[in-house]
């Protein structure tokens, strides 16, 4: 039987299945350009050449509270200055803010600004920590066979190369080690200095474990490694036959993209390791950390274009934060803007239980809703996976893969069969976002263990044997 082919007349317009998109709605392509830093009085006379120089950015990075607040004089009210001053007194993380980052904050609305929320604490917004919070909530040290190496997953390990960053995020899950001690640190911080003797023990362990194929180099932040240190770590790991994948993890492109544009030695060292890896059929990539669309500017795109031109794959891991990226429109714009600058959205983490930042956490329910809303707005490979990094060391679990989730008590229970079989891991929504019934139960300390046991019993009843 012959099939009859029906041709569409050439003068007939194509059928409009979907209405055309208004170009003005494509906001993810609209990147901040120009000398925006001049809005800050301290940088009013800074030239573009200076502002794009990574050495100038590093030299002018603010590491003292009094200097940070002095830079804000005339931009914000005296009441805000006092609020921030008191906020820093209670913060577990030290201050470190780059001029670039400071320039991206909308100082006409400092209380609402999503970037300010991530780096400058306020006393007026502070909430009590969740009673189930622990200092090293992910138990990274409990899974460390040698200092500075966490081996949790069967074929992957986390190499904490150093304990400093180009900026210090308030919500850092490694406040147990990253940055200098503060008055509010629960314990003396673990020292993870960039030390070749300490690294040698890590190389020896990795070489002794043939199952390890994937190494994440983090800290701290690999941006703060010197060019020779990037080469040393990269080549030493590439020389281990069973190491097939490597990721350099850094917040740097979000807070100081100038380094990629003007620190040629560091850039060449990274590219050298990437290219050598490719010649050996080994994958070396850069993992970064953008949380809000406003962190991505024209400078960012130039930096990402330079990496892309050298064949460097860049993936992004965001942290879900209340008032920062917990709205559908914001998260969708972030995902699409990342793709626009050739950064692949990879993970969105539900905020870990971290000391001093309870107002930034949101619920598992919010993460589920965002995942459903974002999926389908762009290509699947540019759609991030929303995960809970299970407290206690269960590792990353897809947010909706819980064995049990009680939205009244805010307790979700996860299992990790291929990481720690037979164990249960509990995540706790922030109490202030629960219903009145849930908040009342958490007010009574005698109820805490009961709620936990109820959740475990229900998860156990549902879990596969």
Coordinates of C-alpha atoms in Angstrom, one line a residue:
X1 CA 0.0 0.0 0.0
X2 CA 1.3 3.4 -0.9
X3 CA 1.1 6.3 1.6
X4 CA -0.3 9.5 0.2
X5 CA 1.8 12.6 1.1
X6 CA -0.2 15.7 1.7
X7 CA 1.8 18.8 1.1
X8 CA 1.1 22.2 2.8
X9 CA 0.5 24.9 0.3
X10 CA 3.6 27.2 0.1
X11 CA 1.6 30.3 0.7
X12 CA -0.1 29.0 3.8
X13 CA 1.3 30.4 7.1
X14 CA 2.5 27.8 9.8
X15 CA -0.1 27.1 12.4
X16 CA 0.5 28.9 15.7
X17 CA 0.5 26.2 18.3
X18 CA 1.8 28.5 21.0
X19 CA 1.5 32.3 21.0
X20 CA 4.8 34.2 20.3
X21 CA 6.7 35.3 23.4
X22 CA 7.0 39.0 24.2
X23 CA 10.7 39.7 23.9
X24 CA 10.5 42.0 27.0
X25 CA 9.8 38.8 29.1
X26 CA 13.2 37.3 28.3
X27 CA 14.7 38.9 31.3
X28 CA 17.3 36.2 31.8
X29 CA 19.2 37.7 28.8
X30 CA 19.3 41.1 30.3
X31 CA 22.7 41.3 32.1
X32 CA 23.9 44.3 34.2
X33 CA 26.5 46.3 32.3
X34 CA 28.3 49.6 32.7
X35 CA 30.2 51.1 35.6
X36 CA 27.6 50.1 38.2
X37 CA 30.2 50.0 41.0
X38 CA 30.3 53.8 40.9
X39 CA 27.0 53.8 42.8
X40 CA 29.1 53.0 45.9
X41 CA 30.8 56.2 47.2
X42 CA 34.0 54.3 48.0
X43 CA 34.3 53.2 44.4
X44 CA 33.0 56.4 42.7
X45 CA 36.4 57.2 41.1
X46 CA 37.4 53.6 40.3
X47 CA 38.2 53.0 36.6
X48 CA 37.0 50.0 34.7
X49 CA 40.6 48.8 34.4
X50 CA 41.0 48.8 38.2
X51 CA 37.6 47.2 38.8
X52 CA 38.3 44.4 36.4
X53 CA 41.7 43.7 38.0
X54 CA 41.5 40.7 40.3
X55 CA 44.5 42.0 42.3
X56 CA 42.5 45.2 43.0
X57 CA 39.4 43.2 43.9
X58 CA 41.4 41.1 46.4
X59 CA 43.3 44.0 47.9
X60 CA 40.1 46.0 48.4
X61 CA 38.1 43.0 49.7
X62 CA 36.6 44.0 53.1
X63 CA 37.5 41.7 56.0
X64 CA 36.6 43.9 59.0
X65 CA 33.1 44.7 60.2
X66 CA 34.0 48.4 60.9
X67 CA 35.4 48.8 57.4
X68 CA 32.4 47.2 55.8
X69 CA 30.0 49.4 57.7
X70 CA 32.2 52.5 56.9
X71 CA 31.8 51.7 53.2
X72 CA 28.0 51.8 53.6
X73 CA 27.9 55.3 55.2
X74 CA 25.6 57.5 53.2
X75 CA 24.0 54.5 51.5
X76 CA 21.9 53.1 54.3
X77 CA 20.3 54.5 57.5
X78 CA 22.2 54.7 60.8
X79 CA 19.5 52.2 62.1
X80 CA 20.7 49.6 59.5
X81 CA 24.3 50.1 60.4
X82 CA 23.5 49.4 64.1
X83 CA 21.4 46.4 63.1
X84 CA 24.3 45.0 61.0
X85 CA 26.9 45.7 63.7
X86 CA 24.8 43.8 66.2
X87 CA 24.2 41.0 63.7
X88 CA 27.9 40.5 63.1
X89 CA 28.4 40.1 66.9
X90 CA 26.3 37.0 66.8
X91 CA 27.5 35.6 63.5
X92 CA 29.5 32.3 63.3
X93 CA 31.2 33.3 60.1
X94 CA 33.8 36.1 59.7
X95 CA 33.2 38.9 57.3
X96 CA 34.8 38.9 53.8
X97 CA 33.1 40.8 51.0
X98 CA 34.5 41.8 47.6
X99 CA 33.9 45.2 46.0
X100 CA 32.2 43.5 43.1
X101 CA 29.7 41.8 45.4
X102 CA 29.2 45.0 47.5
X103 CA 28.4 46.8 44.2
X104 CA 25.6 44.4 43.2
X105 CA 23.5 45.0 46.3
X106 CA 20.6 47.3 46.0
X107 CA 21.4 49.6 48.9
X108 CA 18.1 51.5 48.5
X109 CA 16.4 48.3 49.8
X110 CA 19.0 46.7 52.0
X111 CA 16.6 44.8 54.2
X112 CA 15.0 43.0 51.2
X113 CA 18.1 42.6 48.9
X114 CA 18.8 39.0 48.2
X115 CA 22.6 39.4 48.1
X116 CA 22.8 41.4 51.3
X117 CA 20.9 38.6 53.0
X118 CA 23.6 36.1 52.1
X119 CA 26.6 38.0 53.4
X120 CA 25.6 40.6 55.9
X121 CA 23.7 39.4 59.0
X122 CA 21.1 41.6 60.8
X123 CA 20.2 41.3 64.5
X124 CA 16.6 42.2 63.8
X125 CA 16.0 39.2 61.5
X126 CA 17.8 36.6 63.6
X127 CA 15.8 33.6 64.7
X128 CA 16.7 30.9 67.3
X129 CA 18.6 27.9 65.8
X130 CA 16.6 24.7 65.4
X131 CA 17.0 22.5 68.5
X132 CA 18.2 19.6 66.3
X133 CA 21.1 21.6 64.8
X134 CA 24.6 20.2 65.2
X135 CA 27.9 22.0 64.4
X136 CA 29.1 19.7 61.6
X137 CA 25.5 18.8 60.5
X138 CA 26.6 16.7 57.6
X139 CA 29.1 14.7 59.7
X140 CA 31.9 15.3 57.1
X141 CA 34.5 14.8 59.8
X142 CA 32.9 11.5 60.8
X143 CA 33.4 10.2 57.3
X144 CA 37.0 11.5 57.1
X145 CA 39.7 8.7 56.9
X146 CA 42.4 11.4 56.9
X147 CA 42.2 15.0 57.8
X148 CA 40.6 17.0 55.0
X149 CA 39.2 14.1 52.9
X150 CA 35.6 13.0 53.3
X151 CA 34.9 9.5 51.8
X152 CA 31.2 9.0 52.0
X153 CA 30.0 7.7 48.6
X154 CA 31.4 4.5 47.1
X155 CA 33.4 6.0 44.2
X156 CA 33.7 9.7 45.2
X157 CA 35.6 11.7 47.8
X158 CA 35.7 15.3 48.9
X159 CA 39.2 16.9 49.1
X160 CA 39.1 19.9 51.4
X161 CA 42.3 21.5 50.1
X162 CA 42.2 24.7 52.2
X163 CA 40.0 26.7 54.6
X164 CA 39.7 30.1 53.1
X165 CA 37.4 31.6 50.4
X166 CA 37.3 34.8 48.3
X167 CA 34.1 35.7 50.4
X168 CA 32.5 34.2 53.4
X169 CA 28.8 33.1 53.0
X170 CA 26.7 33.3 56.1
X171 CA 25.0 30.0 55.3
X172 CA 28.3 28.0 54.9
X173 CA 27.8 24.4 56.0
X174 CA 31.5 24.2 56.8
X175 CA 31.5 26.9 59.4
X176 CA 33.3 24.2 61.5
X177 CA 36.4 24.8 59.5
X178 CA 36.1 27.7 57.0
X179 CA 37.5 31.1 57.9
X180 CA 38.9 32.5 61.1
X181 CA 37.3 31.8 64.5
X182 CA 34.5 34.1 65.7
X183 CA 33.1 34.8 69.1
X184 CA 30.0 32.7 68.2
X185 CA 31.8 29.6 66.9
X186 CA 30.5 26.7 69.0
X187 CA 33.9 25.0 68.9
X188 CA 37.4 25.9 67.9
X189 CA 37.5 25.6 64.1
X190 CA 39.2 22.7 62.5
X191 CA 42.4 23.8 60.7
X192 CA 42.6 22.8 57.0
X193 CA 45.4 25.0 55.8
X194 CA 46.8 24.6 52.3
X195 CA 49.6 22.2 53.3
X196 CA 51.5 19.9 51.1
X197 CA 52.2 17.5 53.9
X198 CA 48.5 17.2 54.7
X199 CA 47.8 16.8 51.0
X200 CA 50.3 14.0 50.7
X201 CA 48.3 11.8 53.2
X202 CA 45.2 12.5 51.0
X203 CA 47.0 11.5 47.8
X204 CA 48.2 8.3 49.4
X205 CA 44.7 7.4 50.6
X206 CA 43.1 8.1 47.2
X207 CA 45.8 6.0 45.5
X208 CA 45.2 3.1 47.9
X209 CA 41.5 3.0 47.1
X210 CA 40.9 1.7 43.6
X211 CA 37.1 2.4 43.9
X212 CA 37.7 6.1 44.0
X213 CA 37.0 7.5 40.5
X214 CA 35.7 11.0 41.3
X215 CA 37.4 13.7 43.5
X216 CA 35.9 17.1 44.4
X217 CA 38.5 19.7 45.2
X218 CA 36.9 22.2 47.6
X219 CA 37.5 23.7 51.0
X220 CA 37.3 26.6 51.5
X221 CA 37.5 27.5 47.9
X222 CA 39.8 26.4 45.0
X223 CA 39.8 30.0 43.8
X224 CA 42.2 30.7 46.7
X225 CA 44.7 28.1 45.6
X226 CA 47.7 29.5 43.8
X227 CA 48.4 28.5 40.2
X228 CA 51.2 26.1 41.2
X229 CA 48.8 24.5 43.8
X230 CA 46.1 24.0 41.1
X231 CA 48.7 22.2 39.0
X232 CA 50.1 20.1 41.9
X233 CA 46.7 18.9 43.0
X234 CA 45.4 18.4 39.4
X235 CA 48.4 16.5 38.1
X236 CA 48.8 14.4 41.1
X237 CA 45.2 13.2 40.9
X238 CA 45.4 12.7 37.2
X239 CA 48.5 10.5 37.7
X240 CA 46.4 8.1 39.8
X241 CA 45.1 5.6 37.3
X242 CA 41.7 5.0 38.7
X243 CA 40.8 8.7 39.2
X244 CA 38.6 9.4 36.1
X245 CA 36.8 12.6 37.1
X246 CA 37.8 15.7 39.0
X247 CA 35.8 18.9 40.0
X248 CA 37.3 22.1 41.2
X249 CA 34.7 23.7 43.4
X250 CA 34.5 27.5 43.8
X251 CA 32.2 30.4 44.7
X252 CA 34.6 32.7 42.9
X253 CA 32.8 33.3 39.6
X254 CA 29.8 34.6 41.5
X255 CA 31.7 37.0 43.7
X256 CA 34.9 37.9 41.8
X257 CA 34.7 36.9 38.1
X258 CA 37.6 39.3 37.5
X259 CA 40.0 36.6 38.5
X260 CA 39.1 34.5 35.4
X261 CA 39.6 37.5 33.2
X262 CA 42.9 38.9 34.6
X263 CA 44.6 36.2 36.6
X264 CA 46.2 34.6 33.6
X265 CA 48.5 32.3 35.6
X266 CA 45.6 30.8 37.6
X267 CA 43.5 30.5 34.5
X268 CA 46.3 28.8 32.5
X269 CA 46.9 26.3 35.3
X270 CA 43.2 25.3 35.4
X271 CA 43.0 25.0 31.6
X272 CA 46.3 23.0 31.6
X273 CA 44.8 20.4 34.0
X274 CA 41.5 20.3 32.0
X275 CA 43.3 19.8 28.7
X276 CA 45.7 17.1 30.1
X277 CA 42.7 15.4 31.6
X278 CA 40.9 15.3 28.3
X279 CA 44.0 13.9 26.6
X280 CA 43.9 11.1 29.1
X281 CA 40.1 10.6 28.6
X282 CA 39.6 12.0 32.1
X283 CA 36.9 14.7 32.9
X284 CA 38.0 17.8 34.8
X285 CA 35.4 20.5 35.3
X286 CA 34.6 23.6 37.4
X287 CA 31.7 23.6 39.8
X288 CA 30.5 27.0 41.0
X289 CA 27.8 28.6 43.1
X290 CA 25.3 31.2 42.0
X291 CA 22.2 31.7 44.1
X292 CA 20.4 34.6 42.5
X293 CA 20.1 36.1 39.0
X294 CA 21.5 39.4 40.2
X295 CA 24.9 37.7 40.8
X296 CA 25.2 37.2 37.0
X297 CA 26.4 40.3 35.1
X298 CA 28.1 41.2 31.8
X299 CA 31.4 40.7 33.6
X300 CA 30.3 37.2 34.5
X301 CA 29.5 36.4 30.9
X302 CA 32.9 37.5 29.7
X303 CA 34.5 35.3 32.3
X304 CA 32.3 32.3 31.5
X305 CA 32.9 32.9 27.7
X306 CA 36.7 32.7 28.4
X307 CA 36.3 29.3 30.1
X308 CA 33.9 28.1 27.5
X309 CA 36.3 29.1 24.7
X310 CA 38.9 26.8 26.3
X311 CA 36.5 23.9 26.6
X312 CA 36.1 24.1 30.4
X313 CA 32.7 22.7 31.5
X314 CA 31.1 24.8 34.3
X315 CA 28.3 23.5 36.5
X316 CA 26.3 25.3 39.2
X317 CA 25.2 24.3 42.7
X318 CA 22.7 26.7 44.4
X319 CA 21.5 26.8 48.0
X320 CA 17.8 27.3 48.4
X321 CA 17.3 30.3 50.7
X322 CA 14.2 32.1 52.0
X323 CA 14.0 35.6 50.6
X324 CA 16.8 34.9 48.1
X325 CA 15.6 32.3 45.5
X326 CA 12.5 30.6 47.0
X327 CA 10.1 32.2 44.5
X328 CA 9.3 30.4 41.2
X329 CA 10.0 33.5 39.0
X330 CA 13.4 34.0 40.7
X331 CA 14.5 30.4 40.5
X332 CA 13.4 30.1 36.9
X333 CA 15.3 33.3 35.9
X334 CA 18.4 32.0 37.7
X335 CA 18.3 28.7 35.9
X336 CA 17.7 30.3 32.5
X337 CA 20.3 33.0 33.1
X338 CA 22.9 30.4 34.1
X339 CA 22.2 28.5 30.8
X340 CA 22.5 31.8 28.9
X341 CA 26.1 32.2 30.2
X342 CA 27.0 28.5 29.5
X343 CA 26.8 27.4 33.1
X344 CA 24.8 24.2 33.6
X345 CA 22.4 24.2 36.6
X346 CA 23.2 21.0 38.5
X347 CA 21.9 21.0 42.0
X348 CA 19.7 23.1 44.3
X349 CA 20.4 22.2 47.9
X350 CA 17.7 22.6 50.5
X351 CA 19.5 24.8 53.1
X352 CA 21.5 22.8 55.6
X353 CA 21.0 23.2 59.3
X354 CA 23.6 25.9 60.0
X355 CA 24.2 27.9 63.1
X356 CA 23.0 31.6 63.1
X357 CA 21.0 31.6 59.8
X358 CA 17.7 30.1 60.6
X359 CA 15.8 32.9 58.8
X360 CA 17.4 31.8 55.5
X361 CA 16.1 28.3 55.7
X362 CA 12.8 27.2 54.1
X363 CA 10.8 23.9 53.9
X364 CA 11.1 20.7 52.0
X365 CA 7.6 21.4 50.7
X366 CA 8.9 24.7 49.2
X367 CA 11.7 22.8 47.4
X368 CA 9.2 20.3 46.0
X369 CA 7.0 23.0 44.7
X370 CA 9.9 24.9 43.1
X371 CA 11.1 21.7 41.4
X372 CA 7.7 21.0 39.9
X373 CA 7.4 24.6 38.7
X374 CA 10.9 25.0 37.2
X375 CA 10.8 21.6 35.4
X376 CA 9.6 22.1 31.8
X377 CA 10.6 25.8 31.6
X378 CA 13.9 24.9 29.8
X379 CA 15.8 21.9 28.6
X380 CA 16.1 19.0 30.9
X381 CA 19.9 19.1 31.0
X382 CA 19.7 22.7 32.2
X383 CA 17.2 21.9 34.9
X384 CA 18.7 21.4 38.4
X385 CA 18.0 18.5 40.7
X386 CA 16.6 19.7 44.1
X387 CA 18.2 17.7 46.9
X388 CA 18.5 17.4 50.6
X389 CA 22.0 16.8 51.9
X390 CA 20.9 14.4 54.6
X391 CA 22.0 15.5 58.1
X392 CA 24.3 13.0 59.7
X393 CA 26.0 11.9 56.5
X394 CA 23.4 10.3 54.3
X395 CA 24.5 12.4 51.3
X396 CA 22.4 14.0 48.7
X397 CA 18.9 12.7 48.4
X398 CA 16.4 13.9 45.8
X399 CA 14.0 16.2 47.7
X400 CA 10.8 14.2 47.1
X401 CA 12.5 10.8 47.8
X402 CA 11.7 10.8 51.5
X403 CA 10.3 7.8 53.3
X404 CA 8.1 10.0 55.4
X405 CA 7.4 13.7 55.6
X406 CA 5.2 15.3 58.3
X407 CA 4.4 18.8 57.2
X408 CA 3.0 19.6 60.7
X409 CA 6.2 18.8 62.6
X410 CA 8.4 19.6 59.6
X411 CA 10.3 16.3 59.9
X412 CA 11.3 14.4 56.8
X413 CA 13.1 11.1 56.8
X414 CA 15.4 9.8 54.1
X415 CA 17.3 6.6 53.5
X416 CA 20.6 6.2 51.5
X417 CA 20.8 2.5 50.5
X418 CA 24.0 2.7 48.5
X419 CA 25.7 5.1 51.0
X420 CA 24.7 3.9 54.4
X421 CA 22.3 1.0 54.1
X422 CA 19.8 0.5 56.9
X423 CA 20.1 4.0 58.4
X424 CA 17.6 6.8 58.5
X425 CA 18.4 10.5 58.2
X426 CA 16.2 13.3 59.4
X427 CA 15.8 16.8 58.0
X428 CA 13.9 19.4 60.0
X429 CA 12.0 22.3 58.5
X430 CA 12.4 25.7 60.3
X431 CA 9.9 25.9 63.2
X432 CA 8.7 29.4 62.4
X433 CA 7.3 28.2 59.1
X434 CA 5.3 25.4 60.6
X435 CA 1.6 25.5 61.4
X436 CA 0.6 26.6 64.9
X437 CA 0.1 23.0 65.9
X438 CA 3.7 22.1 64.8
X439 CA 5.1 25.2 66.5
X440 CA 3.3 24.3 69.8
X441 CA 4.8 20.8 69.8
X442 CA 8.4 22.1 69.3
X443 CA 7.9 24.6 72.2
X444 CA 7.7 21.6 74.5
X445 CA 11.2 19.9 74.8
X446 CA 9.5 16.7 76.0
X447 CA 7.8 16.4 72.6
X448 CA 11.0 16.6 70.6
X449 CA 12.1 12.9 71.0
X450 CA 8.5 11.8 70.5
X451 CA 8.2 13.6 67.2
X452 CA 11.5 12.1 66.0
X453 CA 10.4 8.6 67.0
X454 CA 7.0 9.0 65.4
X455 CA 8.7 10.0 62.1
X456 CA 11.2 7.1 62.3
X457 CA 8.4 4.6 63.0
X458 CA 6.4 5.8 60.0
X459 CA 9.4 5.8 57.8
X460 CA 10.4 2.3 58.9
X461 CA 6.9 1.0 58.2
X462 CA 7.1 2.4 54.7
X463 CA 10.7 1.5 53.8
X464 CA 11.5 -1.5 51.6
X465 CA 13.0 -4.4 53.4

